[in-house]
Amino acid sequence: MNRINALKQIAFEQKDCGFLVFNEYNMLYFTGCQGLACVLIPEKGNNTVYVYNVNYEQAKGEAKGFEVELVKRGENLIEKIAKQIKAFNIRKLAVDALSHENYRNLARKLRGETRLKIKGNLVWELRKVKDEKELELMRKAGELTTEGMRVAYEVIKPGVKEFEVAGEIEYAMRKCGCWGTAFETIVASGVRSAFPHGGCTEKAIRSGELVVVDIGATYHHYRSDMTRTLVAGKPSEKQKKIYDIVRLAQEQAYQTVKPKAKAGKIDAAARKIIEDAGYEEYFVHGLGHGVGLEVHEPPTLSPESKDKLMIGNVVTIEPGIYLVGFGGFRVEDTVAVRKGKAEKFTNGFYSLEAEK
Amino acid sequence: MNRINALKQIAFEQKDCGFLVFNEYNMLYFTGCQGLACVLIPEKGNNTVYVYNVNYEQAKGEAKGFEVELVKRGENLIEKIAKQIKAFNIRKLAVDALSHENYRNLARKLRGETRLKIKGNLVWELRKVKDEKELELMRKAGELTTEGMRVAYEVIKPGVKEFEVAGEIEYAMRKCGCWGTAFETIVASGVRSAFPHGGCTEKAIRSGELVVVDIGATYHHYRSDMTRTLVAGKPSEKQKKIYDIVRLAQEQAYQTVKPKAKAGKIDAAARKIIEDAGYEEYFVHGLGHGVGLEVHEPPTLSPESKDKLMIGNVVTIEPGIYLVGFGGFRVEDTVAVRKGKAEKFTNGFYSLEAEK
């Protein structure tokens, strides 16, 4: 309910306002409940979740503090909401996200009596600042992810297949209580390690090849994100040299993470080191992104970002160098912005060499 | 390229047409490539994929037969596309899906020179009919899923935790070459089995409790979906009785799956059996849904559905009975509509009792 009140404070400037939530993660954030059709938050009146029959009983049990409205077979959801909007006498309705078709449909049903505006950013203002309870779950998600990485270092050997490594990592995270993976596990070896989203295939890892392992555990809906780059067998001098640049870039950027830091400056701290080493054009993405209920959230850490870090932000720090035909390097941790020093939720395993 | 040609045939009624693809699965379907920003298919001119720097090199290697356009740092994607639409002299542009904001943005940039229409259903017309290559991948995804279910029957015992069961299932599927899970694994025991989307928690399974196991493997991007209901220990008479109703409903519905069958009639075949047994109000969802690159696709099998089955459709058949406070029952297979008899991609393990 605190979250709803916070939303009302930033969303409702005057009377007769309402907020309609369609995004599934926003609904989860406000209600703690999955599988809803939408959530209506009026300035005055009961906060209401709309849910189809399939998830009705679960919502009744879990969406505490909300009216639970069943959307019956054959009932039109948009029509049903429009009726309630009129009943609540809402004149200004903000919506977090809508497809063009649903927007047009809802606008038509409201017949100009209610003004409709898309205001997705408002919910992000709330979601990007995690409270202590959220940070606790994300810390645990980070621990589970780190455990997965420990296993990656243990099992990566010449001859092992990429998907076998993924299987061992995910199994280890599950055994420690993980709820699932935060995104599709990446174990990309050889030339495919040069693709930041190289996936995970049937390919066997060969001795001396670079392997980019990018993994994340989910815990109570909260996610984590961690990447390490390692070599099965003995790394070459060139591999070591480039790895050290990426590792240094990551560490330097991490040192600049603090409240009020400009996201663009944190990106620049890493980019400068890669630039000085002559690899600037091979760092083909931003330095990082927020993490939370989703794996990609605000704030964004990139050269173009206008974001400023705030206490309670959780972001990734993940510089990379990708050489097509040779291989890729990325080192990533999930990091929380705290009052003093930033806190790493994922940590350790910074060696380029897999266990021998 | 066959898929692009098929789209052109159904989408372009006259000259000067174009199709813009934003949905990630539609892009994957047409290009075989992930991580794209959008795909532009003009009536005349080169089919073009737009991609940000992070996935540019991968797209160049994998999006065969397409122009690959880099969206540079700071470049506006919508603006860039609008320019190309003008260059191609496209007067009628269909789009598969757009948020309201992007629609308005694009429409503004096109300044009325190009007519814009949302036509998401056109791509579904193609995607819902799987070719032999797709069916082969889905058959394999089904085999992997069935292997996961075999393990579920093996490991579910009193005292085992839900997430431990999920871990063993996913590990077994991965070891056989699965690319990942098709959706969040459900292992819902006891009263939570009565929630169709009951998830998977830290709860230990108790003797005599119902356990709904709903799992899916992904193989080369194609998904599968399978549910079984079992009891750790000895099932009660009531459990056996209700289980038999659900199992019979599933089998009867499966028998009606054939080309040109009405989706509503297949749903009715299952619903009738549950109705006759007096449990109609506890079957709280439709009978099934299409499966493919996504886990929920057309056609829809429900009382309201106007769909008709076609050769190459792949659908789930999953009747259920959910008794709040007692527990839930669901039996589900992924089934392909073939020329003769329907083919089950998931199969076996129809016993209510876990291995002893």
XYZ file of C-alpha atoms in Angstrom:
712
model
C 0.000 0.000 0.000
C 2.965 2.315 0.545
C 3.771 1.896 -3.119
C 0.246 2.846 -4.134
C 0.387 5.920 -1.924
C 3.746 6.903 -3.392
C 2.283 6.562 -6.877
C -0.713 8.707 -5.944
C 1.619 11.402 -4.658
C 3.581 11.703 -7.868
C 0.763 10.928 -10.311
C -2.220 12.849 -8.958
C -1.684 16.582 -9.118
C -5.322 17.441 -8.665
C -8.705 15.891 -7.955
C -10.569 13.277 -9.993
C -7.439 11.449 -11.100
C -6.845 7.774 -11.637
C -4.050 5.422 -12.662
C -4.435 2.287 -14.728
C -1.709 -0.377 -14.663
C -1.376 -2.873 -17.511
C 2.298 -3.858 -17.406
C 2.635 -7.231 -15.668
C 5.704 -6.230 -13.639
C 4.095 -2.979 -12.526
C 1.055 -4.985 -11.417
C 3.322 -7.376 -9.506
C 5.070 -4.394 -7.911
C 1.860 -2.829 -6.628
C -0.094 -5.966 -5.708
C 2.476 -8.720 -5.089
C 0.354 -10.803 -7.407
C 0.906 -12.334 -10.868
C -1.560 -13.188 -13.611
C -3.770 -10.103 -13.332
C -5.444 -8.436 -16.311
C -5.094 -4.879 -14.980
C -5.136 -2.709 -11.868
C -7.162 0.475 -11.402
C -6.065 2.993 -8.774
C -8.600 5.799 -8.302
C -7.929 8.916 -6.294
C -11.021 8.102 -4.259
C -12.521 4.620 -4.051
C -11.179 1.099 -3.785
C -8.046 0.033 -5.575
C -9.232 -2.719 -7.888
C -7.565 -5.622 -9.657
C -9.213 -7.191 -12.689
C -8.568 -10.862 -13.260
C -9.829 -13.627 -15.525
C -11.361 -16.774 -14.067
C -8.165 -18.815 -14.430
C -6.359 -16.738 -11.782
C -9.354 -15.429 -9.837
C -9.062 -17.627 -6.743
C -5.330 -17.011 -6.482
C -5.813 -13.236 -6.765
C -8.507 -13.314 -4.075
C -5.991 -14.931 -1.758
C -2.944 -12.866 -2.685
C -3.959 -9.346 -3.755
C -4.349 -8.042 -0.220
C -6.044 -4.685 0.180
C -7.576 -4.726 -3.308
C -11.062 -5.270 -4.613
C -10.851 -8.316 -6.880
C -13.079 -8.049 -9.956
C -13.691 -11.161 -12.023
C -13.629 -10.646 -15.783
C -16.149 -13.236 -16.885
C -16.108 -15.353 -20.023
C -17.181 -13.204 -22.941
C -16.918 -9.965 -20.952
C -14.914 -7.172 -22.564
C -12.149 -6.027 -20.216
C -11.742 -2.542 -21.680
C -15.504 -1.957 -21.521
C -15.628 -3.154 -17.927
C -12.803 -0.836 -16.885
C -14.332 2.115 -18.728
C -17.551 1.645 -16.761
C -15.687 1.656 -13.469
C -13.699 4.738 -14.483
C -16.978 6.551 -14.978
C -18.363 5.222 -11.704
C -15.276 6.527 -9.886
C -15.791 9.844 -11.683
C -12.187 9.838 -12.911
C -11.580 12.763 -15.262
C -7.841 12.367 -15.757
C -6.542 8.881 -16.248
C -2.858 8.025 -16.519
C -1.885 4.625 -17.943
C 1.499 2.956 -17.614
C 1.516 1.241 -21.021
C -0.955 0.347 -23.760
C -0.817 -1.050 -27.263
C -2.118 1.354 -29.863
C -5.201 -0.775 -30.388
C -6.153 -0.884 -26.722
C -5.485 2.814 -26.317
C -7.821 3.653 -29.165
C -10.389 1.212 -27.844
C -10.311 2.631 -24.306
C -10.328 6.236 -25.521
C -13.420 5.474 -27.597
C -15.214 3.871 -24.648
C -14.439 6.876 -22.433
C -16.060 9.146 -25.054
C -13.935 12.167 -24.203
C -15.303 12.322 -20.673
C -11.962 11.198 -19.249
C -8.608 12.437 -20.469
C -6.152 9.616 -21.157
C -2.371 9.905 -20.917
C 0.481 7.392 -21.104
C 2.739 7.901 -18.096
C 4.979 4.864 -17.952
C 7.889 6.764 -16.455
C 6.048 7.502 -13.240
C 6.083 3.885 -12.130
C 9.758 3.625 -13.049
C 10.454 6.538 -10.699
C 9.222 4.300 -7.911
C 10.515 0.939 -9.080
C 14.063 2.095 -9.688
C 14.505 2.937 -5.997
C 14.542 -0.348 -4.107
C 13.631 -0.483 -0.420
C 15.451 -2.607 2.163
C 13.139 -5.567 1.671
C 13.742 -5.522 -2.081
C 17.488 -5.110 -1.596
C 17.476 -8.145 0.672
C 15.818 -10.297 -1.995
C 18.199 -8.963 -4.645
C 21.185 -9.681 -2.406
C 20.002 -13.267 -2.150
C 19.453 -13.419 -5.942
C 23.040 -12.195 -6.310
C 24.352 -14.864 -3.951
C 22.547 -17.556 -5.914
C 23.988 -16.176 -9.150
C 27.490 -16.126 -7.688
C 27.036 -19.759 -6.679
C 26.107 -20.509 -10.302
C 29.298 -18.801 -11.446
C 31.360 -20.830 -8.988
C 30.038 -23.932 -10.700
C 30.794 -22.484 -14.150
C 34.469 -22.171 -13.170
C 34.347 -25.734 -11.866
C 32.784 -27.426 -14.883
C 34.187 -25.497 -17.854
C 36.789 -27.772 -19.372
C 37.772 -28.604 -22.942
C 35.181 -30.959 -24.432
C 32.214 -29.880 -22.309
C 29.256 -28.567 -24.305
C 27.874 -25.087 -23.763
C 24.390 -26.292 -22.827
C 25.873 -28.791 -20.391
C 27.601 -25.925 -18.598
C 24.307 -24.014 -18.568
C 22.579 -27.068 -17.095
C 25.095 -27.405 -14.266
C 24.895 -23.687 -13.445
C 21.099 -23.635 -13.369
C 20.943 -26.852 -11.359
C 23.317 -25.451 -8.745
C 21.305 -22.234 -8.448
C 18.042 -24.177 -8.130
C 19.450 -26.419 -5.431
C 20.225 -23.330 -3.374
C 16.632 -22.099 -3.650
C 16.583 -20.037 -6.826
C 13.119 -19.475 -8.359
C 14.303 -19.638 -11.951
C 16.661 -17.892 -14.339
C 16.508 -14.124 -14.692
C 17.042 -14.448 -18.467
C 18.282 -17.044 -20.949
C 21.624 -18.323 -19.732
C 24.517 -17.392 -22.027
C 27.474 -19.736 -22.374
C 29.108 -18.564 -25.607
C 32.485 -19.991 -26.522
C 34.993 -19.378 -29.297
C 34.019 -16.924 -32.022
C 30.472 -16.663 -30.659
C 31.828 -15.153 -27.452
C 32.307 -12.010 -29.577
C 28.509 -11.651 -29.794
C 27.232 -9.995 -26.589
C 24.044 -12.092 -26.843
C 25.716 -15.236 -28.114
C 23.310 -17.641 -26.435
C 24.145 -21.213 -25.600
C 24.396 -24.049 -28.122
C 25.386 -27.700 -28.572
C 28.958 -26.639 -29.330
C 31.770 -28.255 -27.345
C 34.213 -25.855 -25.688
C 37.754 -26.231 -27.003
C 41.001 -25.724 -25.138
C 42.192 -22.136 -25.250
C 38.827 -20.732 -26.297
C 37.233 -17.757 -24.616
C 33.918 -18.505 -22.885
C 31.531 -15.715 -21.914
C 29.176 -16.857 -19.139
C 26.280 -14.448 -18.498
C 23.815 -15.724 -15.917
C 21.153 -14.615 -13.488
C 19.075 -16.140 -10.728
C 15.599 -15.001 -9.736
C 14.540 -15.000 -6.100
C 11.023 -14.018 -5.015
C 10.592 -12.333 -8.445
C 13.782 -10.244 -8.109
C 16.620 -10.743 -10.542
C 20.364 -10.613 -10.712
C 22.853 -10.411 -13.566
C 26.513 -11.487 -13.674
C 29.051 -12.163 -16.405
C 32.509 -13.652 -16.353
C 34.872 -14.471 -19.170
C 37.125 -17.472 -18.856
C 39.351 -19.735 -20.847
C 39.253 -23.516 -20.753
C 42.922 -24.314 -20.556
C 45.733 -21.803 -20.678
C 44.927 -18.220 -21.739
C 47.116 -16.628 -24.404
C 49.038 -13.409 -23.806
C 46.611 -11.489 -26.020
C 43.650 -12.905 -24.121
C 45.237 -11.938 -20.816
C 46.058 -8.423 -22.005
C 42.550 -7.635 -23.203
C 40.952 -9.292 -20.206
C 42.949 -7.076 -17.868
C 41.693 -3.959 -19.667
C 38.070 -5.020 -19.276
C 38.575 -6.020 -15.665
C 40.248 -2.690 -14.862
C 37.474 -0.777 -16.655
C 34.912 -2.610 -14.555
C 36.707 -1.947 -11.291
C 37.241 1.747 -12.059
C 33.602 2.225 -13.012
C 32.508 0.405 -9.850
C 34.588 2.813 -7.765
C 32.585 5.742 -9.156
C 29.186 4.279 -8.219
C 27.679 6.455 -5.515
C 24.551 8.509 -4.825
C 24.103 11.468 -7.204
C 26.776 10.196 -9.621
C 25.874 10.889 -13.247
C 25.234 7.672 -15.174
C 27.108 9.066 -18.180
C 30.190 9.678 -16.042
C 30.232 6.133 -14.697
C 30.059 4.841 -18.267
C 32.861 7.242 -19.190
C 35.086 5.948 -16.375
C 35.057 2.502 -17.975
C 35.055 3.719 -21.573
C 38.124 5.884 -20.975
C 40.227 2.880 -20.002
C 39.100 0.873 -23.007
C 39.640 3.902 -25.223
C 43.155 4.483 -23.890
C 43.977 0.873 -24.688
C 42.782 1.411 -28.262
C 39.686 -0.801 -28.133
C 36.963 1.836 -27.963
C 35.148 0.758 -31.115
C 34.876 -2.806 -29.773
C 32.943 -1.776 -26.658
C 29.627 -1.937 -28.515
C 27.109 -1.328 -25.751
C 26.400 0.828 -22.733
C 28.093 0.115 -19.422
C 25.027 -1.138 -17.629
C 21.356 -1.057 -16.749
C 19.085 -1.192 -13.759
C 17.907 -4.560 -12.437
C 14.926 -5.467 -10.293
C 11.715 -7.324 -11.079
C 12.942 -7.162 -14.682
C 16.471 -7.677 -15.880
C 16.571 -4.435 -17.880
C 15.255 -1.413 -16.021
C 16.156 2.229 -15.497
C 18.561 3.793 -14.737
C 20.658 3.326 -17.878
C 24.442 3.644 -17.749
C 25.536 4.793 -21.200
C 27.185 7.773 -22.886
C 23.759 9.240 -23.742
C 22.106 8.631 -20.366
C 20.761 11.627 -18.464
C 20.134 9.515 -15.354
C 21.642 10.240 -11.965
C 22.169 7.464 -9.455
C 20.096 7.453 -6.284
C 20.356 5.456 -3.077
C 18.456 2.217 -3.682
C 19.252 1.930 -7.399
C 20.570 -1.457 -8.424
C 22.587 -1.478 -11.643
C 24.934 -3.665 -13.613
C 28.511 -2.628 -14.388
C 29.513 -4.578 -17.481
C 32.162 -3.275 -19.849
C 33.131 -5.516 -22.765
C 35.471 -5.803 -25.727
C 34.285 -7.879 -28.682
C 36.657 -8.877 -31.464
C 34.838 -10.576 -34.324
C 36.684 -13.739 -35.331
C 38.766 -13.731 -32.151
C 36.346 -13.672 -29.245
C 34.699 -11.501 -26.643
C 35.365 -10.312 -23.095
C 32.840 -9.026 -20.579
C 32.911 -8.745 -16.797
C 29.662 -7.826 -15.072
C 28.385 -7.437 -11.555
C 25.069 -6.348 -10.103
C 25.697 -3.464 -7.738
C 23.497 -1.564 -5.289
C 23.865 2.175 -4.705
C 24.074 2.573 -0.913
C 24.622 5.549 1.354
C 28.346 4.914 1.684
C 30.154 2.565 -0.651
C 28.295 0.699 -3.363
C 27.495 -2.916 -2.513
C 28.214 -5.753 -4.902
C 25.395 -8.302 -5.003
C 27.488 -10.547 -7.241
C 31.170 -10.885 -6.528
C 34.344 -12.905 -6.928
C 35.577 -15.271 -9.624
C 37.572 -12.654 -11.464
C 40.111 -15.087 -12.882
C 40.439 -15.634 -16.628
C 41.456 -19.219 -16.003
C 38.918 -21.945 -15.299
C 39.761 -24.341 -12.453
C 42.476 -26.786 -13.339
C 12.466 -16.175 -47.555
C 9.425 -18.401 -48.158
C 7.919 -16.870 -45.056
C 8.488 -13.338 -46.331
C 6.901 -14.242 -49.651
C 3.928 -15.778 -47.905
C 3.513 -12.598 -45.861
C 3.685 -10.456 -48.987
C 0.966 -12.569 -50.563
C -1.500 -12.098 -47.745
C -0.479 -8.570 -46.718
C 0.004 -6.719 -49.990
C -3.216 -6.350 -51.895
C -1.930 -3.655 -54.195
C 1.223 -1.738 -55.094
C 3.347 0.476 -52.851
C 2.794 -1.629 -49.761
C 5.162 -2.433 -46.933
C 5.196 -4.399 -43.694
C 6.996 -3.425 -40.518
C 7.758 -6.046 -37.891
C 8.396 -5.050 -34.262
C 7.406 -8.136 -32.288
C 10.553 -10.058 -31.320
C 9.086 -13.472 -32.111
C 7.794 -12.312 -35.477
C 11.272 -10.996 -36.254
C 12.781 -14.320 -35.226
C 10.242 -16.110 -37.431
C 11.108 -14.103 -40.528
C 14.866 -13.713 -40.053
C 15.988 -16.583 -37.801
C 17.727 -13.900 -35.777
C 17.276 -12.520 -32.260
C 18.048 -9.112 -30.825
C 16.838 -7.002 -33.754
C 15.187 -3.601 -33.362
C 12.785 -4.027 -36.290
C 12.352 -5.498 -39.771
C 11.048 -3.622 -42.820
C 9.609 -5.615 -45.708
C 8.860 -3.438 -48.736
C 6.903 -4.609 -51.735
C 9.869 -3.589 -53.893
C 13.371 -3.182 -52.527
C 15.561 -4.988 -50.042
C 14.146 -6.531 -46.932
C 15.942 -4.708 -44.144
C 16.687 -5.468 -40.515
C 17.490 -2.631 -38.111
C 19.797 -3.437 -35.256
C 21.668 -1.608 -32.522
C 25.434 -1.859 -32.233
C 25.316 -4.494 -29.485
C 23.863 -7.110 -31.857
C 25.094 -5.719 -35.179
C 27.886 -8.212 -35.877
C 25.688 -11.151 -34.942
C 22.884 -9.929 -37.223
C 25.325 -9.470 -40.102
C 26.271 -13.112 -39.748
C 22.821 -14.562 -39.132
C 20.151 -12.483 -40.918
C 20.729 -14.077 -44.285
C 19.106 -12.407 -47.287
C 18.512 -9.132 -45.438
C 20.121 -5.735 -45.581
C 21.481 -5.074 -42.111
C 21.139 -1.445 -41.021
C 23.027 -0.275 -37.958
C 21.106 2.043 -35.643
C 23.904 4.193 -34.304
C 24.276 5.672 -30.855
C 21.966 8.655 -30.573
C 20.121 7.843 -33.788
C 16.327 7.761 -33.571
C 15.023 4.405 -34.768
C 11.543 5.605 -35.709
C 12.987 8.530 -37.668
C 15.400 6.239 -39.482
C 12.639 3.821 -40.471
C 10.362 6.657 -41.593
C 13.079 7.885 -43.964
C 13.482 4.446 -45.487
C 9.722 4.059 -45.853
C 9.707 7.244 -47.902
C 12.726 6.096 -49.918
C 10.921 2.836 -50.720
C 7.887 4.918 -51.687
C 5.643 2.868 -49.411
C 2.124 4.324 -49.309
C 0.422 1.655 -47.242
C 2.302 0.319 -44.284
C 1.063 -2.534 -42.127
C 2.662 -3.034 -38.705
C 2.438 -6.160 -36.571
C 2.407 -4.426 -33.172
C 3.201 -1.020 -31.721
C 2.821 0.742 -28.414
C 0.556 3.759 -28.588
C 3.515 6.102 -28.166
C 5.519 4.586 -31.005
C 2.475 4.504 -33.255
C 1.848 8.198 -32.723
C 5.524 8.938 -33.178
C 5.793 7.005 -36.439
C 2.522 8.390 -37.803
C 3.790 11.915 -37.138
C 7.089 11.242 -38.912
C 5.264 9.835 -41.933
C 3.234 13.075 -42.151
C 0.190 11.446 -43.723
C 2.156 10.389 -46.783
C 1.966 6.758 -45.768
C -1.128 5.083 -44.343
C -0.405 3.112 -41.192
C -2.384 0.065 -40.018
C -1.903 -2.457 -37.234
C -2.205 -5.939 -38.728
C -0.875 -8.316 -36.110
C -3.187 -11.133 -37.141
C -1.574 -11.516 -40.549
C 1.650 -12.870 -39.107
C -0.310 -15.210 -36.863
C -1.989 -16.653 -39.970
C 1.472 -17.776 -41.039
C 2.983 -18.671 -37.682
C 0.100 -20.839 -36.565
C 0.695 -23.267 -39.440
C 3.970 -25.047 -38.759
C 5.995 -26.568 -41.594
C 7.763 -29.943 -41.367
C 11.015 -28.365 -40.156
C 9.198 -26.571 -37.358
C 7.245 -29.695 -36.435
C 10.496 -31.618 -36.178
C 11.917 -29.094 -33.703
C 8.683 -29.111 -31.727
C 8.651 -32.911 -31.653
C 12.121 -32.777 -30.145
C 11.004 -30.096 -27.649
C 8.151 -32.436 -26.718
C 10.511 -35.373 -26.200
C 12.703 -33.266 -23.935
C 9.646 -32.184 -21.965
C 8.473 -35.779 -21.607
C 11.930 -36.680 -20.288
C 11.528 -33.910 -17.697
C 8.185 -35.387 -16.681
C 9.724 -38.844 -16.321
C 12.094 -37.331 -13.793
C 9.238 -35.582 -11.982
C 7.592 -38.962 -11.402
C 10.920 -40.293 -10.183
C 11.810 -37.560 -7.700
C 8.453 -36.499 -6.255
C 8.318 -38.015 -2.809
C 7.080 -36.792 0.567
C 9.590 -34.310 1.983
C 11.037 -33.084 -1.313
C 10.666 -29.344 -1.901
C 8.863 -27.967 -4.929
C 11.861 -26.037 -6.223
C 14.057 -29.117 -5.824
C 11.698 -31.027 -8.102
C 11.844 -28.142 -10.602
C 15.643 -28.246 -10.452
C 15.798 -31.968 -11.204
C 13.335 -31.638 -14.094
C 15.187 -28.717 -15.690
C 18.556 -30.400 -15.193
C 17.356 -33.574 -16.906
C 15.950 -31.597 -19.853
C 19.173 -29.606 -20.204
C 21.300 -32.745 -20.145
C 19.338 -34.029 -23.119
C 20.038 -30.868 -25.092
C 17.192 -28.526 -24.178
C 17.845 -24.808 -24.823
C 15.955 -23.590 -21.796
C 12.509 -23.661 -20.246
C 9.508 -22.659 -22.341
C 7.995 -20.856 -19.320
C 8.423 -20.779 -15.554
C 8.272 -24.342 -14.295
C 5.229 -25.034 -12.116
C 5.454 -27.532 -9.283
C 2.469 -26.633 -7.115
C 1.562 -28.956 -4.273
C -1.238 -29.136 -1.732
C -3.749 -26.295 -1.706
C -1.685 -24.292 -4.224
C -2.253 -27.018 -6.810
C -5.758 -25.549 -7.046
C -4.258 -22.404 -8.627
C -3.653 -23.054 -12.345
C -0.575 -20.791 -12.171
C 0.547 -21.885 -8.743
C 4.270 -21.460 -9.403
C 6.933 -23.266 -7.464
C 8.017 -22.463 -3.920
C 10.181 -23.598 -1.017
C 7.319 -25.738 0.295
C 8.008 -29.403 1.002
C 5.616 -31.873 -0.602
C 3.640 -33.885 1.914
C 2.408 -37.439 1.621
C -1.014 -37.657 0.011
C -0.867 -34.156 -1.460
C -1.739 -33.391 -5.061
C 1.146 -32.004 -7.109
C 0.531 -30.236 -10.422
C 3.667 -30.298 -12.576
C 3.468 -27.993 -15.620
C 6.698 -27.871 -17.622
C 8.099 -27.094 -21.038
C 11.402 -27.410 -22.851
C 12.605 -25.090 -25.598
C 14.567 -26.466 -28.540
C 15.954 -24.207 -31.265
C 13.502 -21.508 -30.070
C 10.454 -23.822 -30.303
C 8.495 -24.647 -27.199
C 6.487 -27.421 -25.674
C 3.981 -27.594 -22.834
C 2.986 -30.558 -20.655
C 1.175 -31.009 -17.347
C 0.673 -33.983 -15.114
C -0.976 -34.273 -11.722
C 0.376 -36.744 -9.248
C 0.254 -37.675 -5.616
C 3.264 -38.329 -3.440
C 2.183 -41.480 -1.650
C -1.190 -43.124 -1.959
C -3.995 -41.203 -3.711
C -7.355 -41.017 -1.942
C -10.561 -42.280 -3.523
C -11.748 -38.716 -4.131
C -8.448 -37.807 -5.783
C -8.669 -40.876 -8.011
C -12.260 -40.171 -8.973
C -11.648 -36.556 -10.015
C -8.387 -37.424 -11.725
C -10.152 -39.999 -13.888
C -12.670 -37.378 -15.003
C -9.925 -34.989 -16.091
C -7.960 -37.739 -17.777
C -11.035 -38.921 -19.671
C -11.882 -35.354 -20.706
C -8.373 -34.953 -22.068
C -8.474 -38.207 -24.008
C -11.907 -37.493 -25.493
C -10.877 -34.010 -26.578
C -7.673 -35.389 -28.091
C -9.728 -37.829 -30.161
C -11.585 -34.910 -31.776
C -8.412 -33.094 -32.886
C -8.276 -33.178 -36.683
C -8.077 -30.786 -39.626
C -11.099 -28.462 -39.947
C -12.395 -29.327 -36.462
C -13.920 -26.316 -34.717
C -11.887 -25.232 -31.697
C -15.061 -24.629 -29.726
C -16.192 -28.204 -30.336
C -12.928 -29.673 -29.099
C -13.265 -27.608 -25.926
C -16.868 -28.798 -25.634
C -15.831 -32.460 -25.903
C -13.769 -32.089 -22.728
C -16.145 -29.701 -20.981
C -19.079 -32.044 -21.464
C -17.395 -34.822 -19.496
C -16.478 -32.481 -16.664
C -19.999 -31.028 -16.717
C -21.635 -34.450 -16.598
C -19.545 -35.261 -13.544
C -20.774 -32.064 -11.871
C -17.495 -30.142 -11.861
C -18.165 -27.665 -14.660
C -17.687 -24.542 -12.564
C -14.257 -25.776 -11.452
C -12.870 -25.968 -14.993
C -11.867 -22.300 -14.931
C -10.003 -21.910 -18.205
C -10.134 -22.788 -21.880
C -9.102 -26.235 -23.051
C -5.910 -25.166 -24.768
C -3.825 -22.833 -26.880
C -1.417 -22.899 -29.778
C 2.295 -23.386 -29.119
C 5.326 -22.527 -31.240
C 8.014 -19.881 -30.833
C 5.849 -18.644 -27.967
C 4.059 -20.749 -25.416
C 0.684 -19.049 -25.959
C -0.271 -18.598 -29.598
C -3.339 -18.972 -31.785
C -5.422 -21.001 -32.302
C -7.330 -20.826 -29.023
C -9.385 -23.781 -27.808
C -12.175 -22.332 -25.676
C -15.972 -22.065 -25.639
C -15.770 -18.630 -27.317
C -13.167 -19.505 -29.945
C -14.073 -19.044 -33.599
C -10.870 -20.823 -34.728
C -10.832 -23.919 -36.898
C -7.946 -26.345 -36.750
C -5.656 -26.640 -39.756
C -2.941 -29.127 -40.657
C 0.258 -27.858 -39.039
C -1.387 -26.299 -35.990
C 0.185 -27.316 -32.699
C -2.069 -26.952 -29.665
C -2.307 -27.964 -26.047
C -5.163 -30.087 -24.710
C -5.365 -29.350 -20.992
C -8.612 -29.747 -19.106
C -8.521 -29.131 -15.367
C -10.603 -29.218 -12.200
C -9.589 -26.889 -9.365
C -11.071 -27.238 -5.903
C -9.983 -24.408 -3.617
C -8.840 -25.797 -0.279
C -8.611 -29.331 -1.655
C -6.326 -29.182 -4.677
C -6.161 -29.093 -8.439
C -6.005 -31.541 -11.329
C -4.764 -30.865 -14.859
C -3.536 -33.154 -17.614
C -1.966 -31.505 -20.646
C -0.242 -32.578 -23.831
C 1.112 -30.669 -26.813
C -0.506 -32.073 -29.925
C 0.079 -31.499 -33.648
C -2.765 -31.462 -36.159
C -1.685 -33.839 -38.930
C -3.369 -35.110 -42.066
C -4.546 -38.350 -40.466
C -4.527 -38.750 -36.693
C -3.258 -35.988 -34.433
C 0.280 -36.529 -33.152
C 1.181 -36.151 -29.495
C 4.496 -34.363 -29.003
C 4.319 -35.030 -25.277
C 3.076 -38.383 -24.112
C 2.940 -40.973 -21.354
C 3.098 -40.733 -17.554
C -0.654 -40.692 -17.067
C -0.580 -42.246 -13.619
C -1.791 -40.333 -10.575
C 0.739 -42.153 -8.439
C 4.402 -41.103 -8.298
C 6.953 -43.922 -8.492
C 7.140 -45.970 -5.352
